[in-house]
Short mmCIF file of C-alpha atoms in Angstrom, two decimals:
data_model
loop_
_atom_site.label_atom_id
_atom_site.label_comp_id
_atom_site.label_asym_id
_atom_site.label_seq_id
_atom_site.Cartn_x
_atom_site.Cartn_y
_atom_site.Cartn_z
CA UNK T 1 14.30 20.33 -22.04
CA UNK T 2 15.17 20.80 -18.39
CA UNK T 3 12.06 22.79 -17.78
CA UNK T 4 9.97 19.90 -19.43
CA UNK T 5 11.82 17.31 -17.30
CA UNK T 6 10.76 19.31 -14.35
CA UNK T 7 7.19 19.02 -15.22
CA UNK T 8 7.39 15.53 -15.26
CA UNK T 9 9.33 15.00 -11.98
CA UNK T 10 6.73 17.23 -10.46
CA UNK T 11 3.86 14.88 -11.64
CA UNK T 12 5.96 11.73 -9.64
CA UNK T 13 5.91 13.91 -6.34
CA UNK T 14 2.03 13.74 -6.04
CA UNK T 15 1.22 9.95 -6.10
CA UNK T 16 4.51 9.15 -4.46
CA UNK T 17 3.70 11.32 -1.52
CA UNK T 18 0.09 9.91 -1.48
CA UNK T 19 1.09 6.26 -1.09
CA UNK T 20 4.35 6.31 0.88
CA UNK T 21 2.77 5.51 4.37
CA UNK T 22 0.92 2.63 2.93
CA UNK T 23 3.81 0.13 3.88
CA UNK T 24 4.73 1.87 7.06
CA UNK T 25 1.48 1.93 8.96
CA UNK T 26 2.54 -0.53 11.73
CA UNK T 27 5.73 1.70 12.39
CA UNK T 28 3.54 4.86 12.06
CA UNK T 29 1.47 3.27 14.90
CA UNK T 30 4.26 2.16 16.98
CA UNK T 31 5.83 5.82 16.77
CA UNK T 32 2.71 7.72 17.73
CA UNK T 33 1.26 4.99 19.88
CA UNK T 34 -1.99 4.72 18.15
CA UNK T 35 -3.75 1.70 16.51
CA UNK T 36 -2.98 0.81 13.02
CA UNK T 37 -6.72 1.61 11.86
CA UNK T 38 -5.73 5.36 13.16
CA UNK T 39 -2.31 5.10 11.33
CA UNK T 40 -4.24 4.08 8.05
CA UNK T 41 -6.01 7.53 8.21
CA UNK T 42 -2.69 8.94 7.10
CA UNK T 43 -3.87 7.95 3.57
CA UNK T 44 -7.22 9.74 4.04
CA UNK T 45 -5.53 12.85 5.54
CA UNK T 46 -3.79 13.41 2.17
CA UNK T 47 -6.39 12.36 -0.17
CA UNK T 48 -9.62 14.07 1.24
CA UNK T 49 -7.97 17.73 1.18
CA UNK T 50 -6.29 16.91 -2.04
CA UNK T 51 -9.74 15.98 -3.77
CA UNK T 52 -11.65 19.03 -2.16
CA UNK T 53 -9.09 21.51 -2.91
CA UNK T 54 -8.84 20.40 -6.34
CA UNK T 55 -12.15 21.55 -7.21
CA UNK T 56 -11.30 24.97 -7.23
CA UNK T 57 -7.24 24.93 -7.30
CA UNK T 58 -6.90 24.92 -11.12
CA UNK T 59 -9.02 28.29 -11.66
CA UNK T 60 -7.21 30.00 -8.52
CA UNK T 61 -3.86 28.76 -9.87
CA UNK T 62 -4.78 30.50 -13.45
CA UNK T 63 -5.74 33.68 -11.40
CA UNK T 64 -2.52 33.83 -9.49
CA UNK T 65 -0.23 32.82 -12.18
CA UNK T 66 0.69 29.24 -13.07
CA UNK T 67 4.43 29.38 -12.37
CA UNK T 68 4.03 31.43 -9.37
CA UNK T 69 1.39 28.85 -8.15
CA UNK T 70 3.43 25.75 -8.70
CA UNK T 71 6.61 27.30 -7.20
CA UNK T 72 4.47 28.23 -4.16
CA UNK T 73 2.76 24.78 -4.00
CA UNK T 74 6.28 23.13 -3.82
CA UNK T 75 7.35 25.50 -0.97
CA UNK T 76 4.15 24.36 0.90
CA UNK T 77 4.89 20.60 -0.06
CA UNK T 78 8.43 21.04 1.34
CA UNK T 79 7.28 22.78 4.55
CA UNK T 80 4.50 20.05 5.04
CA UNK T 81 6.83 17.12 4.43
CA UNK T 82 9.49 18.70 7.24
CA UNK T 83 6.41 19.00 9.54
CA UNK T 84 5.77 15.15 9.03
CA UNK T 85 9.34 14.42 9.72
CA UNK T 86 9.54 16.11 13.16
CA UNK T 87 5.80 15.90 14.34
CA UNK T 88 5.96 14.76 17.84
CA UNK T 89 2.18 13.60 18.06
CA UNK T 90 -0.13 11.95 15.50
CA UNK T 91 -2.53 14.91 14.99
CA UNK T 92 0.63 17.04 13.86
CA UNK T 93 1.70 14.51 11.44
CA UNK T 94 -1.70 14.21 9.99
CA UNK T 95 -1.65 18.31 9.73
CA UNK T 96 1.53 17.82 7.55
CA UNK T 97 -0.22 14.92 5.42
CA UNK T 98 -3.23 17.25 4.99
CA UNK T 99 -0.89 20.38 3.78
CA UNK T 100 0.80 17.76 1.30
CA UNK T 101 -2.34 17.06 -0.33
CA UNK T 102 -3.43 20.59 -0.51
CA UNK T 103 -0.02 21.35 -2.21
CA UNK T 104 -0.51 18.53 -4.57
CA UNK T 105 -4.11 19.79 -5.63
CA UNK T 106 -2.46 22.90 -7.13
CA UNK T 107 0.49 21.11 -8.72
CA UNK T 108 -1.45 18.18 -10.48
CA UNK T 109 -3.65 20.55 -12.84
CA UNK T 110 -1.20 23.20 -13.48
CA UNK T 111 1.40 20.76 -14.46
CA UNK T 112 -0.94 18.93 -16.96
CA UNK T 113 -2.03 22.63 -18.22
CA UNK T 114 1.75 23.45 -18.64
CA UNK T 115 2.43 20.41 -20.50
CA UNK T 116 -0.54 21.23 -22.92
CA UNK T 117 0.90 24.52 -23.36
CA UNK T 118 4.21 23.34 -24.73
CA UNK T 119 2.96 20.46 -26.67
CA UNK T 120 1.71 20.64 -30.32
CA UNK T 121 -1.92 19.45 -30.06
CA UNK T 122 -1.32 16.23 -32.54
CA UNK T 123 1.25 14.98 -30.09
CA UNK T 124 -0.88 15.61 -26.91
CA UNK T 125 -1.61 12.13 -26.35
CA UNK T 126 1.79 11.02 -26.34
CA UNK T 127 2.80 13.73 -23.97
CA UNK T 128 0.12 12.89 -21.58
CA UNK T 129 1.03 9.01 -21.67
CA UNK T 130 4.50 10.06 -20.70
CA UNK T 131 3.30 11.87 -17.82
CA UNK T 132 1.09 9.05 -16.81
CA UNK T 133 3.89 6.64 -16.92
CA UNK T 134 5.84 8.93 -14.59
CA UNK T 135 2.91 8.81 -12.13
CA UNK T 136 2.55 5.04 -12.26
CA UNK T 137 6.26 5.01 -11.30
CA UNK T 138 5.44 7.21 -8.30
CA UNK T 139 2.14 5.38 -7.42
CA UNK T 140 4.12 1.97 -7.79
CA UNK T 141 7.33 2.87 -6.08
CA UNK T 142 6.06 4.64 -2.98
CA UNK T 143 5.02 1.52 -0.76
CA UNK T 144 8.53 0.09 -1.58
CA UNK T 145 10.50 2.99 -0.74
CA UNK T 146 8.33 3.95 2.45
CA UNK T 147 8.80 0.28 3.33
CA UNK T 148 12.70 0.44 2.95
CA UNK T 149 12.89 3.69 5.11
CA UNK T 150 10.49 2.09 7.69
CA UNK T 151 12.79 -1.05 7.79
CA UNK T 152 15.78 1.24 8.48
CA UNK T 153 17.67 -0.09 5.21
CA UNK T 154 19.47 3.36 4.65
CA UNK T 155 20.46 3.43 8.19
CA UNK T 156 23.01 0.41 7.57
CA UNK T 157 25.16 2.53 5.25
CA UNK T 158 28.26 3.49 7.44
CA UNK T 159 30.06 6.66 7.45
CA UNK T 160 27.31 8.67 5.74
CA UNK T 161 26.07 10.59 8.70
CA UNK T 162 22.54 8.50 8.37
CA UNK T 163 22.37 8.22 12.24
CA UNK T 164 20.34 11.53 12.43
CA UNK T 165 17.00 11.17 13.82
CA UNK T 166 14.73 13.89 15.33
CA UNK T 167 14.87 14.70 19.14
CA UNK T 168 13.45 11.89 21.14
CA UNK T 169 12.59 9.52 18.41
CA UNK T 170 14.64 7.04 16.39
CA UNK T 171 11.98 6.10 13.76
CA UNK T 172 13.61 5.51 10.36
CA UNK T 173 10.29 5.84 8.28
CA UNK T 174 10.85 9.62 8.88
CA UNK T 175 13.70 9.40 6.14
CA UNK T 176 11.22 8.76 3.57
CA UNK T 177 9.79 12.34 4.21
CA UNK T 178 13.13 13.66 4.24
CA UNK T 179 13.62 12.59 0.78
CA UNK T 180 10.22 13.91 -0.41
CA UNK T 181 11.22 17.23 1.30
CA UNK T 182 14.63 17.42 -0.89
CA UNK T 183 12.67 16.54 -3.95
CA UNK T 184 10.10 19.55 -3.36
CA UNK T 185 13.16 21.68 -2.62
CA UNK T 186 14.81 20.95 -5.96
CA UNK T 187 11.69 21.43 -7.99
CA UNK T 188 10.83 24.59 -6.29
CA UNK T 189 14.27 26.00 -7.59
CA UNK T 190 14.05 24.14 -11.25
CA UNK T 191 13.30 26.24 -14.26
CA UNK T 192 9.50 26.05 -15.69
CA UNK T 193 8.31 26.74 -19.34
CA UNK T 194 7.11 30.48 -19.24
CA UNK T 195 3.42 31.22 -18.74
CA UNK T 196 1.54 32.06 -21.75
CA UNK T 197 -0.26 35.25 -22.62
CA UNK T 198 -2.46 36.39 -19.89
CA UNK T 199 -6.20 35.63 -20.89
CA UNK T 200 -8.43 38.85 -21.64
CA UNK T 201 -10.68 38.03 -18.82
CA UNK T 202 -9.62 36.51 -15.37
CA UNK T 203 -10.40 32.73 -14.67
CA UNK T 204 -13.95 32.32 -12.89
CA UNK T 205 -14.69 29.25 -10.86
CA UNK T 206 -18.06 28.87 -12.98
CA UNK T 207 -15.96 28.46 -15.96
CA UNK T 208 -14.64 24.91 -14.82
CA UNK T 209 -18.39 23.76 -14.13
CA UNK T 210 -19.47 23.80 -17.81
CA UNK T 211 -21.92 20.97 -18.78
CA UNK T 212 -19.06 19.28 -20.85
CA UNK T 213 -16.64 19.29 -18.03
CA UNK T 214 -19.22 17.91 -15.56
CA UNK T 215 -20.30 15.28 -18.25
CA UNK T 216 -16.61 14.27 -18.85
CA UNK T 217 -16.17 14.02 -14.97
CA UNK T 218 -18.88 11.84 -14.53
CA UNK T 219 -17.36 9.26 -17.10
CA UNK T 220 -13.94 9.35 -15.17
CA UNK T 221 -15.90 9.26 -11.75
CA UNK T 222 -17.35 5.98 -12.78
CA UNK T 223 -14.42 4.55 -14.47
CA UNK T 224 -12.04 5.18 -11.61
CA UNK T 225 -14.67 3.94 -8.86
CA UNK T 226 -15.23 0.61 -11.08
CA UNK T 227 -11.48 0.23 -12.42
CA UNK T 228 -8.78 1.83 -10.57
CA UNK T 229 -10.32 1.99 -7.23
CA UNK T 230 -10.55 -1.90 -6.89
CA UNK T 231 -7.18 -2.85 -5.70
CA UNK T 232 -8.64 -3.71 -2.17
CA UNK T 233 -11.19 -5.78 -3.95
CA UNK T 234 -8.57 -7.62 -5.94
CA UNK T 235 -6.61 -8.35 -2.67
CA UNK T 236 -9.82 -9.72 -1.02
CA UNK T 237 -10.26 -12.04 -4.09
CA UNK T 238 -6.68 -13.40 -4.14
CA UNK T 239 -6.63 -13.86 -0.47
CA UNK T 240 -9.96 -15.81 -0.42
CA UNK T 241 -9.21 -17.94 -3.60
CA UNK T 242 -5.38 -18.49 -2.98
CA UNK T 243 -4.60 -17.68 0.74
CA UNK T 244 -1.52 -15.43 -0.53
CA UNK T 245 0.48 -13.71 2.06
CA UNK T 246 0.55 -10.07 2.14
CA UNK T 247 4.06 -9.67 0.14
CA UNK T 248 2.63 -11.85 -2.60
CA UNK T 249 -0.82 -9.99 -2.50
CA UNK T 250 1.26 -6.96 -2.94
CA UNK T 251 3.08 -8.11 -6.03
CA UNK T 252 0.05 -9.17 -7.75
CA UNK T 253 -1.36 -5.59 -7.04
CA UNK T 254 1.63 -4.10 -8.76
CA UNK T 255 0.63 -5.41 -12.19
CA UNK T 256 -1.68 -2.86 -12.47
CA UNK T 257 0.67 0.05 -12.12
CA UNK T 258 3.58 -1.68 -14.11
CA UNK T 259 1.37 -2.46 -16.84
CA UNK T 260 0.04 1.19 -16.99
CA UNK T 261 3.69 2.31 -17.03
CA UNK T 262 4.71 0.05 -19.74
CA UNK T 263 1.73 0.86 -21.87
CA UNK T 264 1.75 4.66 -21.35
CA UNK T 265 3.66 5.94 -24.27
CA UNK T 266 1.80 3.50 -26.95
CA UNK T 267 -1.46 4.44 -25.31
CA UNK T 268 -0.71 8.00 -25.73
CA UNK T 269 0.21 7.34 -29.67
CA UNK T 270 -2.91 5.61 -29.97
CA UNK T 271 -5.26 8.39 -28.57
CA UNK T 272 -3.14 10.65 -31.04
CA UNK T 273 -3.91 8.55 -34.08
CA UNK T 274 -7.68 7.57 -33.41
CA UNK T 275 -8.61 10.18 -31.27
CA UNK T 276 -9.72 10.56 -27.41
CA UNK T 277 -13.01 9.14 -27.72
CA UNK T 278 -11.87 5.97 -29.26
CA UNK T 279 -9.30 5.57 -26.33
CA UNK T 280 -11.78 6.18 -23.85
CA UNK T 281 -14.42 3.82 -25.06
CA UNK T 282 -11.77 1.04 -25.80
CA UNK T 283 -10.51 1.46 -22.22
CA UNK T 284 -14.08 1.21 -20.86
CA UNK T 285 -14.97 -1.90 -22.88
CA UNK T 286 -11.71 -3.91 -22.28
CA UNK T 287 -11.86 -2.83 -18.72
CA UNK T 288 -15.20 -4.04 -18.36
CA UNK T 289 -13.81 -7.57 -19.70
CA UNK T 290 -10.93 -7.50 -17.55
CA UNK T 291 -12.79 -6.69 -14.18
CA UNK T 292 -15.46 -9.28 -14.94
CA UNK T 293 -12.64 -12.13 -15.61
CA UNK T 294 -11.29 -11.47 -12.43
CA UNK T 295 -14.69 -12.20 -10.56
CA UNK T 296 -15.58 -15.25 -12.79
CA UNK T 297 -12.13 -17.30 -13.13
CA UNK T 298 -10.45 -18.85 -10.25
CA UNK T 299 -6.86 -18.93 -11.66
CA UNK T 300 -4.13 -16.93 -10.46
CA UNK T 301 -2.57 -16.28 -13.67
CA UNK T 302 -5.86 -14.99 -15.41
CA UNK T 303 -6.27 -12.72 -12.15
CA UNK T 304 -2.91 -11.21 -12.73
CA UNK T 305 -3.29 -10.85 -16.31
CA UNK T 306 -6.69 -9.32 -16.04
CA UNK T 307 -5.55 -6.95 -13.49
CA UNK T 308 -2.44 -5.82 -15.75
CA UNK T 309 -4.94 -5.30 -18.85
CA UNK T 310 -6.88 -3.06 -16.36
CA UNK T 311 -3.81 -0.97 -15.86
CA UNK T 312 -3.52 -0.65 -19.55
CA UNK T 313 -7.28 0.20 -19.85
CA UNK T 314 -7.00 2.95 -16.98
CA UNK T 315 -4.18 4.42 -19.13
CA UNK T 316 -6.28 4.66 -22.20
CA UNK T 317 -9.30 6.25 -20.27
CA UNK T 318 -7.12 8.71 -18.42
CA UNK T 319 -4.92 9.99 -21.41
CA UNK T 320 -8.39 10.07 -23.61
CA UNK T 321 -10.18 12.19 -20.89
CA UNK T 322 -7.17 14.46 -20.05
CA UNK T 323 -6.64 15.17 -24.01
CA UNK T 324 -10.37 15.91 -24.31
CA UNK T 325 -10.41 18.62 -21.65
CA UNK T 326 -6.92 20.05 -22.31
CA UNK T 327 -7.47 20.51 -25.96
CA UNK T 328 -10.31 23.04 -25.20
CA UNK T 329 -10.29 26.72 -25.21
CA UNK T 330 -7.21 28.36 -23.19
CA UNK T 331 -9.07 30.05 -20.68
CA UNK T 332 -10.34 27.86 -17.87
CA UNK T 333 -8.35 24.82 -18.98
CA UNK T 334 -6.55 24.74 -15.54
CA UNK T 335 -9.89 24.83 -13.71
CA UNK T 336 -11.59 22.31 -16.15
CA UNK T 337 -8.72 19.65 -15.54
CA UNK T 338 -8.88 20.56 -11.89
CA UNK T 339 -12.53 19.42 -11.63
CA UNK T 340 -12.20 16.50 -13.50
CA UNK T 341 -9.12 15.24 -11.57
CA UNK T 342 -11.22 15.90 -8.46
CA UNK T 343 -13.99 13.74 -9.56
CA UNK T 344 -11.35 10.96 -10.50
CA UNK T 345 -10.33 10.88 -7.24
CA UNK T 346 -13.82 11.00 -5.50
CA UNK T 347 -14.83 7.85 -7.60
CA UNK T 348 -11.82 6.10 -6.26
CA UNK T 349 -12.71 6.95 -2.69
CA UNK T 350 -16.29 5.82 -3.40
CA UNK T 351 -15.33 2.41 -4.51
CA UNK T 352 -14.84 0.57 -1.16
CA UNK T 353 -18.10 1.89 -0.03
CA UNK T 354 -20.12 0.86 -3.01
CA UNK T 355 -18.59 -2.80 -3.56
CA UNK T 356 -17.15 -4.23 -0.48
CA UNK T 357 -20.58 -5.26 1.00
CA UNK T 358 -21.63 -6.94 -2.22
CA UNK T 359 -18.26 -8.88 -2.62
CA UNK T 360 -18.71 -10.38 0.92
CA UNK T 361 -22.23 -11.45 -0.07
CA UNK T 362 -21.30 -12.80 -3.54
CA UNK T 363 -17.78 -12.31 -4.68
CA UNK T 364 -18.40 -12.78 -8.27
CA UNK T 365 -21.10 -10.03 -8.29
CA UNK T 366 -18.54 -7.91 -6.59
CA UNK T 367 -16.64 -7.71 -9.58
CA UNK T 368 -19.52 -8.25 -12.45
CA UNK T 369 -21.47 -5.00 -11.08
CA UNK T 370 -18.34 -2.67 -11.59
CA UNK T 371 -17.66 -4.60 -14.94
CA UNK T 372 -21.19 -3.67 -16.28
CA UNK T 373 -20.93 -0.18 -14.67
CA UNK T 374 -18.06 0.25 -16.95
CA UNK T 375 -19.76 -1.22 -19.92
CA UNK T 376 -22.82 1.16 -19.37
CA UNK T 377 -20.43 4.21 -19.35
CA UNK T 378 -19.53 3.61 -22.73
CA UNK T 379 -22.45 5.44 -24.06
CA UNK T 380 -21.93 8.25 -21.65
CA UNK T 381 -18.29 8.84 -23.05
CA UNK T 382 -19.85 9.01 -26.58
CA UNK T 383 -22.41 11.27 -25.51
CA UNK T 384 -19.75 13.49 -24.02
CA UNK T 385 -17.91 13.81 -27.40
CA UNK T 386 -21.38 14.62 -28.84
CA UNK T 387 -21.95 17.44 -26.43
CA UNK T 388 -18.85 19.28 -27.26
CA UNK T 389 -16.96 20.72 -30.49
CA UNK T 390 -13.58 18.69 -30.22
CA UNK T 391 -10.52 20.76 -30.86
CA UNK T 392 -7.92 18.29 -31.10
CA UNK T 393 -7.00 17.10 -34.64
CA UNK T 394 -9.20 13.71 -35.33
CA UNK T 395 -7.69 10.90 -35.91
CA UNK T 396 -7.91 9.00 -39.60
CA UNK T 397 -10.54 6.68 -38.14
CA UNK T 398 -12.84 9.77 -37.08
CA UNK T 399 -11.74 12.10 -40.16
CA UNK T 400 -13.42 9.79 -42.58
CA UNK T 401 -16.88 9.63 -40.92
#
């Protein structure tokens, strides 16, 4: 039980570390005497190495041993977080952020593979739903915790030795990274489920690039570009329509993560019952409706409800995709989930460049185009199932076909 809990907590570390700087950008800019635009590159400094290394990290982790690689990645995350704490220059802070992204590129796919190893296939969807819920907690809470640290909230507690600051600097945002380092240290020393039997042949990089994996990766790339990658567009929309302040805009955006967290377990159960393909296609269809509604209706309750529905759809797609990949053959699973996850984040990164210009020319089309792409991805998702033999037990709806 303890080792299984450590797998879930490890899944929180990645999205938390990725988003922790989003609410402390002005403070980072003042500390390092850079512009806020430059400070915002701390997000890219984490995500770009994460996505690039993710392409090969799962396969390398299989070769080196999953447990050994996971513990090594936690240690790297710990060292990188401390580097961000003590960095006197912004470029060195960015190096720390980059190594955090590299460490998480190994942590994420290997934790998913470990969970699949210790979970019976008929319950895989529920397990992945729980993992997704934990990741939603990390994604939703990181701006809040980072913002509280930047405001020095915890520095007000008397008698707890919280007056510490790195030499020559009193920026309280560093406490967020101290907390990350502590969590990484605890995880590095926590028990993990034993690795399974070693594969007869070592994992190869090309094993992860089978046509079925690339096909599935194309589905998640399009889904994440047109759904989970749109919070910036929703922020533009609510600002243009309702002139909301930044705090209220942030509250609106949390609807996606909160809904994803609350729905994760039921979504996992639905994927177990009806099969991964039904979960993916249902998420794409409902997601198309939700994103289209944000562009068409000028009503704040409708926008919030549609964005929250988008969070549920994101969980449906993600659980279905991960279950499809992890239900495959033992050898190469880590590499396959690594490639698919890399394409997911690359899709998210492509979203601003793809839709921002169109939104500023015609706001409704800025949402209707991604909604249409989500709907057009449904046949692609169905074909991805036809191109591979499903290993996971089919749900009752599919077993009777």
